[in-house]
PDB file of C-alpha atoms in Angstrom:
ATOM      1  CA  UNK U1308     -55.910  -0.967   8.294  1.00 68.00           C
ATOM      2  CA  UNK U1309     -52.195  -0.093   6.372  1.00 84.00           C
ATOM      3  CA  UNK U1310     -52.962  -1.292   3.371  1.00 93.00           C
ATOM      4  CA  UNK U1311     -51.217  -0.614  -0.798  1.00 97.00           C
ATOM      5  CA  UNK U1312     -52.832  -2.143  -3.324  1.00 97.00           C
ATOM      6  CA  UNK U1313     -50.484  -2.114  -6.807  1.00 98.00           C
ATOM      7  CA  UNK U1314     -51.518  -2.366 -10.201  1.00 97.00           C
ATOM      8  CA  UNK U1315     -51.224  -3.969 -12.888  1.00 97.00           C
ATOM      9  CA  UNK U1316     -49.629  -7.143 -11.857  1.00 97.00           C
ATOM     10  CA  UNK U1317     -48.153  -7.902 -15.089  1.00 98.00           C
ATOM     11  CA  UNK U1318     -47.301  -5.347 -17.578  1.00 98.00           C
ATOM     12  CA  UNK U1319     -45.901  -6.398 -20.683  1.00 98.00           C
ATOM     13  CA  UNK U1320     -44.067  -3.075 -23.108  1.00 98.00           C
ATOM     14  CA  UNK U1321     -42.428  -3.005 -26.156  1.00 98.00           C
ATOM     15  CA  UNK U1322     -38.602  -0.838 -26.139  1.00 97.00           C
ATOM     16  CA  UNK U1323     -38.614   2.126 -26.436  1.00 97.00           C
ATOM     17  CA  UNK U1324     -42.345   2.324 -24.932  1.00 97.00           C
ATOM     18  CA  UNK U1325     -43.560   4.045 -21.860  1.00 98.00           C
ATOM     19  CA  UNK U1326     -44.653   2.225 -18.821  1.00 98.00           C
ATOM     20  CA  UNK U1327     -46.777   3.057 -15.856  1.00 98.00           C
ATOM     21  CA  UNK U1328     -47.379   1.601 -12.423  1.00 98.00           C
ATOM     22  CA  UNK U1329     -49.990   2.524 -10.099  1.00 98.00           C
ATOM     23  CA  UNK U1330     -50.231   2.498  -6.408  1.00 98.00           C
ATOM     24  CA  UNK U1331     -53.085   2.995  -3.953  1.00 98.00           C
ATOM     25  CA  UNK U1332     -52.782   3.631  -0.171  1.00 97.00           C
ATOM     26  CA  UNK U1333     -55.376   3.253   2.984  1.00 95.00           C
ATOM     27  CA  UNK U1334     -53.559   5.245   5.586  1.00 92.00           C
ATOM     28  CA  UNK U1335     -53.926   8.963   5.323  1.00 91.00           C
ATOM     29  CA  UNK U1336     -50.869   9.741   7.586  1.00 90.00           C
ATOM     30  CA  UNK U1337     -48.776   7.825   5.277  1.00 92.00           C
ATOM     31  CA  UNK U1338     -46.004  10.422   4.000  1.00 90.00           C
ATOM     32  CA  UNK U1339     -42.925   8.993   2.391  1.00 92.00           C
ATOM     33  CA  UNK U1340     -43.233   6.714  -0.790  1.00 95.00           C
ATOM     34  CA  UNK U1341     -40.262   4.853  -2.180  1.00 96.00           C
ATOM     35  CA  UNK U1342     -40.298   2.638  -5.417  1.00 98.00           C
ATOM     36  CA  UNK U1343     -38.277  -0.255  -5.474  1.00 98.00           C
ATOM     37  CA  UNK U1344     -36.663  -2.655  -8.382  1.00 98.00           C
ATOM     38  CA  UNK U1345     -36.243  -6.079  -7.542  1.00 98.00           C
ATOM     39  CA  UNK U1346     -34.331  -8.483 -10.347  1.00 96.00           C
ATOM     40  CA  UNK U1347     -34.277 -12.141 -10.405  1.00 92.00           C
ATOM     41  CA  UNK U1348     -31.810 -13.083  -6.915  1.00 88.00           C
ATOM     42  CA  UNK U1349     -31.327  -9.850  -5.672  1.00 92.00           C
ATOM     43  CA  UNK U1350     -33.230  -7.567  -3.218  1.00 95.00           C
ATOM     44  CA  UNK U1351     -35.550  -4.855  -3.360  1.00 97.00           C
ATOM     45  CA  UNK U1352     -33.257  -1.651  -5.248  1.00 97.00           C
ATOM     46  CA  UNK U1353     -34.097   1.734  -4.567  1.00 96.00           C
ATOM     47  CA  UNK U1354     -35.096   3.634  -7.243  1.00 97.00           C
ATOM     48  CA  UNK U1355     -37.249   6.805  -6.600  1.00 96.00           C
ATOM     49  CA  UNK U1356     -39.295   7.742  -3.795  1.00 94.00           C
ATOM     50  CA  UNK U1357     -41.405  11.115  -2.924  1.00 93.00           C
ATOM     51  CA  UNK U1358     -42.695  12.486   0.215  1.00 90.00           C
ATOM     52  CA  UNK U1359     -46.046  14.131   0.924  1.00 85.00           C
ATOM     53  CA  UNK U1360     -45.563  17.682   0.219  1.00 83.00           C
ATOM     54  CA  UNK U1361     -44.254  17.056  -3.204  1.00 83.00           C
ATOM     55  CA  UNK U1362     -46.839  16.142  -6.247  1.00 90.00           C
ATOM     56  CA  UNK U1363     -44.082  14.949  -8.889  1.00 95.00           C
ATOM     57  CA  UNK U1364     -40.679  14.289  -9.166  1.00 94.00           C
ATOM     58  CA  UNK U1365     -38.467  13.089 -11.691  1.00 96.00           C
ATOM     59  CA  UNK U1366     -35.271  11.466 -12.276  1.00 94.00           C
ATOM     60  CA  UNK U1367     -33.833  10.876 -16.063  1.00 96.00           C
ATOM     61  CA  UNK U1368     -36.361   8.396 -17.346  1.00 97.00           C
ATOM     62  CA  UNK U1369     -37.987   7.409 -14.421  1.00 98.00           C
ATOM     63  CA  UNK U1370     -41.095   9.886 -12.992  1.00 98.00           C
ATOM     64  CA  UNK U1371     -42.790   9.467  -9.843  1.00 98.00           C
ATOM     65  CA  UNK U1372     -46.379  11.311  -9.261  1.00 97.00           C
ATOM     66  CA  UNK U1373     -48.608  11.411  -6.037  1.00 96.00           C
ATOM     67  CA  UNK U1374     -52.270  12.188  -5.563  1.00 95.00           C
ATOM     68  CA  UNK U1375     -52.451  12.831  -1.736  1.00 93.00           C
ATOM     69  CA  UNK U1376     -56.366  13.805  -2.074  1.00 93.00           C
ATOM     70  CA  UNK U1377     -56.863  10.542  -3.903  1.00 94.00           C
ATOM     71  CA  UNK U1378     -54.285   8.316  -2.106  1.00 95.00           C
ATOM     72  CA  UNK U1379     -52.901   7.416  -5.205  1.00 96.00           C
ATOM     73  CA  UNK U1380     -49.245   7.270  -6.549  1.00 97.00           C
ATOM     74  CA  UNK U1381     -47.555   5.937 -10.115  1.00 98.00           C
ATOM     75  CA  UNK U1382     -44.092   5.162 -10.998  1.00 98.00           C
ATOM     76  CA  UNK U1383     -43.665   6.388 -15.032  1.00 98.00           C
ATOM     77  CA  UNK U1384     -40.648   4.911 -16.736  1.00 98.00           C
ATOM     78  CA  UNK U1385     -39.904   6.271 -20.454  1.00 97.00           C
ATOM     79  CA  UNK U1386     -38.372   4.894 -23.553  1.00 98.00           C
ATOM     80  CA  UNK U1387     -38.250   1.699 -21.546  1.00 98.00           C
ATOM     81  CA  UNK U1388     -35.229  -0.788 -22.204  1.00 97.00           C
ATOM     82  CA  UNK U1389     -34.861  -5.004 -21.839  1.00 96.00           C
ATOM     83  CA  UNK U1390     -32.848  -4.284 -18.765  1.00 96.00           C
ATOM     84  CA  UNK U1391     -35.850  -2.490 -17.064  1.00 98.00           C
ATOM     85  CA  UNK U1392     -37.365  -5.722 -17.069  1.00 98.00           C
ATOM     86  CA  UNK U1393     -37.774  -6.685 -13.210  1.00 98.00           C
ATOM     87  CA  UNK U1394     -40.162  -6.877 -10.662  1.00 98.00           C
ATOM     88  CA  UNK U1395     -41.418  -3.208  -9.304  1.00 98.00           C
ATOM     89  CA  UNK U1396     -42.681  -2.653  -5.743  1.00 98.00           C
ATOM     90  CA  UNK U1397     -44.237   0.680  -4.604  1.00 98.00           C
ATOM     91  CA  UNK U1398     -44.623   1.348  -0.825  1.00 97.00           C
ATOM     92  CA  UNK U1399     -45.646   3.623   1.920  1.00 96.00           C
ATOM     93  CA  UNK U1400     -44.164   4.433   5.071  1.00 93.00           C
ATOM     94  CA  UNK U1401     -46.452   6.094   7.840  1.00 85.00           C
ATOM     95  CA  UNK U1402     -44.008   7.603  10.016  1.00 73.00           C
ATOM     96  CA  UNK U1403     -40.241   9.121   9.061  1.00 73.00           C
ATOM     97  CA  UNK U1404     -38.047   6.439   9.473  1.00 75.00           C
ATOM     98  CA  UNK U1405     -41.236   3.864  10.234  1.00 86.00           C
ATOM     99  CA  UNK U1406     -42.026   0.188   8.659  1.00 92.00           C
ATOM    100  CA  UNK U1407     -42.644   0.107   5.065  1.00 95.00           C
ATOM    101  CA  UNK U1408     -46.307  -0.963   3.822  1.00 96.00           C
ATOM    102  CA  UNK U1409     -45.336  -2.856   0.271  1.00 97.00           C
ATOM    103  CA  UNK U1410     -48.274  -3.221  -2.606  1.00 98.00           C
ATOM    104  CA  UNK U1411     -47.645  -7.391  -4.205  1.00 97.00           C
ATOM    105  CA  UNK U1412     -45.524  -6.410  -7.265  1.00 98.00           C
ATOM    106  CA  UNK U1413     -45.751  -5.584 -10.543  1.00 98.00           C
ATOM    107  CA  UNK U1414     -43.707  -7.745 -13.306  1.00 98.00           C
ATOM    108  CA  UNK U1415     -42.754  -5.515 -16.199  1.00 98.00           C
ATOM    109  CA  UNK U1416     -41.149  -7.384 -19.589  1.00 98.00           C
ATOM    110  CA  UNK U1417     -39.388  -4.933 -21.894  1.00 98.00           C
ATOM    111  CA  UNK U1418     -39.546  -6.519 -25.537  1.00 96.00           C
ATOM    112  CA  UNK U1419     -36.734  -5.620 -27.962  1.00 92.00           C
TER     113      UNK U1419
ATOM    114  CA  UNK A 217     -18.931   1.517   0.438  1.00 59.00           C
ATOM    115  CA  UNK A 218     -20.415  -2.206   0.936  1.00 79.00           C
ATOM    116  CA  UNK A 219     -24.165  -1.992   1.346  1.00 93.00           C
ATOM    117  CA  UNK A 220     -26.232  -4.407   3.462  1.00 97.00           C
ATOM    118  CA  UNK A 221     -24.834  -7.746   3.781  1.00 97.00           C
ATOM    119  CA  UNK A 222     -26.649 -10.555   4.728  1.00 98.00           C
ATOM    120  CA  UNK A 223     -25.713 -14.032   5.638  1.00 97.00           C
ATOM    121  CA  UNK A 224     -25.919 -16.953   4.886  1.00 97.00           C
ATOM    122  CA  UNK A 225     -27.300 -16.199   1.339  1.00 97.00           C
ATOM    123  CA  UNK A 226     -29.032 -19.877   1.271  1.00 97.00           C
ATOM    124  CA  UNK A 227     -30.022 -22.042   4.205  1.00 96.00           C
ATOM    125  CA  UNK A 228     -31.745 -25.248   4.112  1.00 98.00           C
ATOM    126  CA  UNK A 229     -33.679 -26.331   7.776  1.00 98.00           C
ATOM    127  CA  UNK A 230     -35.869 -29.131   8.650  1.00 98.00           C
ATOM    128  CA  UNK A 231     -39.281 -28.563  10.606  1.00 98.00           C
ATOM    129  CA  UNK A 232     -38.961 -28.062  14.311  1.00 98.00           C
ATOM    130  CA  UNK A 233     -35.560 -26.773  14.195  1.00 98.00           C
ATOM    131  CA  UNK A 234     -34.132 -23.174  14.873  1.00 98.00           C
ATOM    132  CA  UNK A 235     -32.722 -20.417  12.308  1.00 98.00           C
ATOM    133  CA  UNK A 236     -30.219 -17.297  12.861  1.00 98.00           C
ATOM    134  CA  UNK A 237     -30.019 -14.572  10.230  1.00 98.00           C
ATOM    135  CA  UNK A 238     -27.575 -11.758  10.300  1.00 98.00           C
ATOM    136  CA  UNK A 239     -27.460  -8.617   8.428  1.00 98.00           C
ATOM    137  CA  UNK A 240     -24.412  -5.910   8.581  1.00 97.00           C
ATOM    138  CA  UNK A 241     -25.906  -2.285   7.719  1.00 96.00           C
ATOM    139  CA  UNK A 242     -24.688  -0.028   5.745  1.00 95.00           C
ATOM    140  CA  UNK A 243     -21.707   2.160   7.687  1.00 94.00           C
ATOM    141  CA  UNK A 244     -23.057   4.511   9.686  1.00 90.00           C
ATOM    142  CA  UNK A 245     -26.826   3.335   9.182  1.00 92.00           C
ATOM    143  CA  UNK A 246     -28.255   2.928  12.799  1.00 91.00           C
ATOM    144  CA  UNK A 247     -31.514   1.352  11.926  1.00 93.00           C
ATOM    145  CA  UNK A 248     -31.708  -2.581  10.920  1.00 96.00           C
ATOM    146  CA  UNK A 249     -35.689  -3.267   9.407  1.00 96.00           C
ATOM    147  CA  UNK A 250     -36.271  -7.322   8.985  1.00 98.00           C
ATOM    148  CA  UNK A 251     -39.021  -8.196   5.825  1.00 98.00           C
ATOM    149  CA  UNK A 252     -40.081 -11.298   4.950  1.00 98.00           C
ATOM    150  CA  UNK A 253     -41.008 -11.785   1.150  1.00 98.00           C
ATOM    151  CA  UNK A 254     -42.981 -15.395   0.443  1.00 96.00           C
ATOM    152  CA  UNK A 255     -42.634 -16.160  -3.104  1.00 92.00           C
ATOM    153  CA  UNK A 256     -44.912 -13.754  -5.706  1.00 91.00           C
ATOM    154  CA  UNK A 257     -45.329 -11.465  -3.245  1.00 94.00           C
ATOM    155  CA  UNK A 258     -44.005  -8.057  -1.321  1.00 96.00           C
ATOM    156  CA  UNK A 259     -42.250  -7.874   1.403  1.00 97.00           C
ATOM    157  CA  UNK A 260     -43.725  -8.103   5.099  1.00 97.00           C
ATOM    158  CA  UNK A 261     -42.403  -6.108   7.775  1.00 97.00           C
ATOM    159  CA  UNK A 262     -41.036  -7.900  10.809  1.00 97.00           C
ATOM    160  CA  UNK A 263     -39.079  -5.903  13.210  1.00 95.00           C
ATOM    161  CA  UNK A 264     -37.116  -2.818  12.995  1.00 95.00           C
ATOM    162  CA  UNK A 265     -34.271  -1.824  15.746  1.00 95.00           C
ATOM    163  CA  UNK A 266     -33.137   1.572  16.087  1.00 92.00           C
ATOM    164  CA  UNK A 267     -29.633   2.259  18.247  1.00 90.00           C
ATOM    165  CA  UNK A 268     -30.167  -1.410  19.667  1.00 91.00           C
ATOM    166  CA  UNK A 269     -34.240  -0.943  20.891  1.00 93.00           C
ATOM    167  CA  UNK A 270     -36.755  -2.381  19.239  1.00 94.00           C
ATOM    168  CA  UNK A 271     -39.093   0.255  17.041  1.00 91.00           C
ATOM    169  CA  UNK A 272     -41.449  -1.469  15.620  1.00 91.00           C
ATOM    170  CA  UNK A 273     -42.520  -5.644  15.858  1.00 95.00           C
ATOM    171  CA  UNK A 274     -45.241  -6.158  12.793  1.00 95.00           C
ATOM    172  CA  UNK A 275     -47.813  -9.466  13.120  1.00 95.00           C
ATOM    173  CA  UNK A 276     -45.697 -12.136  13.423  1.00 97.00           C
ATOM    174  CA  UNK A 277     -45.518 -15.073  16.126  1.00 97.00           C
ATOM    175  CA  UNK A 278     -42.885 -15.110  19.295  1.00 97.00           C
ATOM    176  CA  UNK A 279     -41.056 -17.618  17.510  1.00 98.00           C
ATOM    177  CA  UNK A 280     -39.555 -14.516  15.306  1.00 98.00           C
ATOM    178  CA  UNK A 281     -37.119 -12.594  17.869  1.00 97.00           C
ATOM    179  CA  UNK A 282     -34.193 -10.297  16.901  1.00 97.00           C
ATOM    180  CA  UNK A 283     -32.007  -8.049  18.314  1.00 96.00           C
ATOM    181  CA  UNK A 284     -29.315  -5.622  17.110  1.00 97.00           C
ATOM    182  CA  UNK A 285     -25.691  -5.253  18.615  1.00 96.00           C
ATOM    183  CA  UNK A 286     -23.506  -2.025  19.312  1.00 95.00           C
ATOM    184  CA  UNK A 287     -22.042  -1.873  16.383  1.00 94.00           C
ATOM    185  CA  UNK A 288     -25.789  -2.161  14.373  1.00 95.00           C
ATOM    186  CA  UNK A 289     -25.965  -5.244  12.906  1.00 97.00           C
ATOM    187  CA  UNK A 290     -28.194  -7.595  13.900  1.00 98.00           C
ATOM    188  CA  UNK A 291     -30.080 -11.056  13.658  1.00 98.00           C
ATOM    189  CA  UNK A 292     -33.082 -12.320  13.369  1.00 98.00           C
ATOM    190  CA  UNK A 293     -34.262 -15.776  15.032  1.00 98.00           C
ATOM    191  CA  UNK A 294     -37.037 -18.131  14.272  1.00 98.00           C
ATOM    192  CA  UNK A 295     -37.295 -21.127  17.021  1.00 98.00           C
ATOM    193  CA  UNK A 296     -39.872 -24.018  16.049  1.00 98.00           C
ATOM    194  CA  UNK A 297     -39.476 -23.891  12.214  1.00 98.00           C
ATOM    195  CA  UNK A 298     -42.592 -24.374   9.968  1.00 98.00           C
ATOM    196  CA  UNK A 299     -42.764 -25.251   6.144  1.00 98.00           C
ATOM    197  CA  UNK A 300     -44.672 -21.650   6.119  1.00 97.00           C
ATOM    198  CA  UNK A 301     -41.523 -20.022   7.421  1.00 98.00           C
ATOM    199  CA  UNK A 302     -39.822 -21.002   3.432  1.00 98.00           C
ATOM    200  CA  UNK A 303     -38.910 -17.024   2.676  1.00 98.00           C
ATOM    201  CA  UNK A 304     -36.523 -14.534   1.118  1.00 98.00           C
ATOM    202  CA  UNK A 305     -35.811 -12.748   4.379  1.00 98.00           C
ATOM    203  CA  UNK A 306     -34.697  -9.159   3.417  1.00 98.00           C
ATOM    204  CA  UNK A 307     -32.442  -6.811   6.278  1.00 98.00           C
ATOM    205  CA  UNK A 308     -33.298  -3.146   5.183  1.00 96.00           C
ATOM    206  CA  UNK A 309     -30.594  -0.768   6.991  1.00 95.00           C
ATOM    207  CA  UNK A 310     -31.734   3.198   7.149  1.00 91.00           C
ATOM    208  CA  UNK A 311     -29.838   6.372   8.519  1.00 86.00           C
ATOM    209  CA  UNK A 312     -32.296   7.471   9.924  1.00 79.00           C
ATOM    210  CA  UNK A 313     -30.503  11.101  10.564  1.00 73.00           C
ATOM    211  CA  UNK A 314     -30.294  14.515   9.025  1.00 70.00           C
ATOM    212  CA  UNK A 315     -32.656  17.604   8.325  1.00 70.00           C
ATOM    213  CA  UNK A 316     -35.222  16.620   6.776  1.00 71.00           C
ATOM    214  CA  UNK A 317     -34.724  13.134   8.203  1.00 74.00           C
ATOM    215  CA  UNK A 318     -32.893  10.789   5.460  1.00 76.00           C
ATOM    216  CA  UNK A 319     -35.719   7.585   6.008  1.00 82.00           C
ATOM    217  CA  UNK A 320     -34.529   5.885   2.664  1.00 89.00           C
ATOM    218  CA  UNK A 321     -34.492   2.305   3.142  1.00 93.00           C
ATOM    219  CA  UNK A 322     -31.568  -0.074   1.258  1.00 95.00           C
ATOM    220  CA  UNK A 323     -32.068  -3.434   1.458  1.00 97.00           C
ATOM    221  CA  UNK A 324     -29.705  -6.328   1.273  1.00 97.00           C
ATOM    222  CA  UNK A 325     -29.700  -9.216  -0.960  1.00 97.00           C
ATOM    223  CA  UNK A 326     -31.652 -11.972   1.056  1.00 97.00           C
ATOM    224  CA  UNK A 327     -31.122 -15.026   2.544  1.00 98.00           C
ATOM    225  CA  UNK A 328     -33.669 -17.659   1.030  1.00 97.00           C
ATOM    226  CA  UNK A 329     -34.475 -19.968   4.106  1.00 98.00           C
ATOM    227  CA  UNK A 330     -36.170 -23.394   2.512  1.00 98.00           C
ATOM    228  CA  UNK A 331     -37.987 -25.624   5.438  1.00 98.00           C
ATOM    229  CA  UNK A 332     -38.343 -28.846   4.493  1.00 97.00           C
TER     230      UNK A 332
END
């Protein structure tokens, strides 16, 4: 079945350190994976996403990398700050334009 | 440009009883997505309309219906209210247009629905 599993859960950095979020998916047609920041109140942000025939892409300190053979995909943030401190959701859509397949979360805590 | 709005933000209901959502997308966005994200956990796709027809229904029970007007906003009803029902429900709105097709997904901020 459509399934993402996300890891770690918690993830716990001190500033100016580099975090890194990792995302496994089941469904081998899946072909469009967004990252999304969530803060305390507030819905899901967009914040990167890559499609299928891409293998990295990268936007000022935030890095997104995908392992099609392996099903696997991370979210890299560098020189991390207290305000990236949120919850972070990776997810997979099947079809262009389909439903979204979200992994459970990760909480990442930025210490100054 | 306002983004997704949702309303009410907060909405308190008592067991039994019925619930509308509503969600305004994003101008020009033609696609409303429902989610439904229990405490601790990511969101769960409920429905998604596309130019008013439903696209998609994920596993939920009839009591979840929702529809989506001409001008593309929509809402989202839940008859026969359960304490499991307590949510952040989330309206995604997409364009759903373009070459390569723009998919992103923006969501709006929630409405937290407490059954008691």
């Amino acid at each position: 079945g459509e399934n993402v599993e996300q890891h770690p859960s918690t993830l716990s950095v001190q500033e100016g350190d580099s975090a890194v979020i990792k995302c496994t998916y089941s469904d081998s047609a899946s072909n469009y994976f967004p990252w999304y920041k969530q803060e305390l109140g507030k819905g899901p942000q967009l914040i990167i996403d890559i499609r299928s025939n891409v293998g990295e892409k990268k936007d000022q300190r935030i890095a997104v990398t995908l392992n099609k053979t392996a099903k696997h995909f991370s979210l890299h943030i560098t020189e991390t700050q207290p305000e990236d401190s949120a919850v972070y959701f990776c997810a997979a859509q099947r079809y262009q334009g389909g439903k979204l397949i979200f992994g459970q979360g990760t909480e990442l805590s930025v210490k100054p | 440009d306002a983004g997704v709005t949702q309303s009410p933000t907060h909405l308190i209901k008592t067991r039994g009883q019925h619930v509308t959502l509503r969600c305004s997308p994003i101008s020009g966005h033609k696609s409303v997505s429902w989610y439904q994200q229990v405490l601790g956990q990511g969101p769960q796709f409920i429905f998604q309309y596309y130019e008013k027809e439903e696209r998609g229904r994920g596993n939920f029970p009839d009591r979840f219906s929702a529809r989506q007007f001409p001008n593309y906003s929509s809402e989202l009803n839940v008859n026969a209210l359960l304490l499991g029902d307590s949510a952040l429900y989330l309206c995604a709105s997409s364009l759903l247009a373009g070459v390569p097709l723009n998919t992103e997904a923006f969501f709006g901020q929630g409405t937290r629905l407490t059954v008691v």
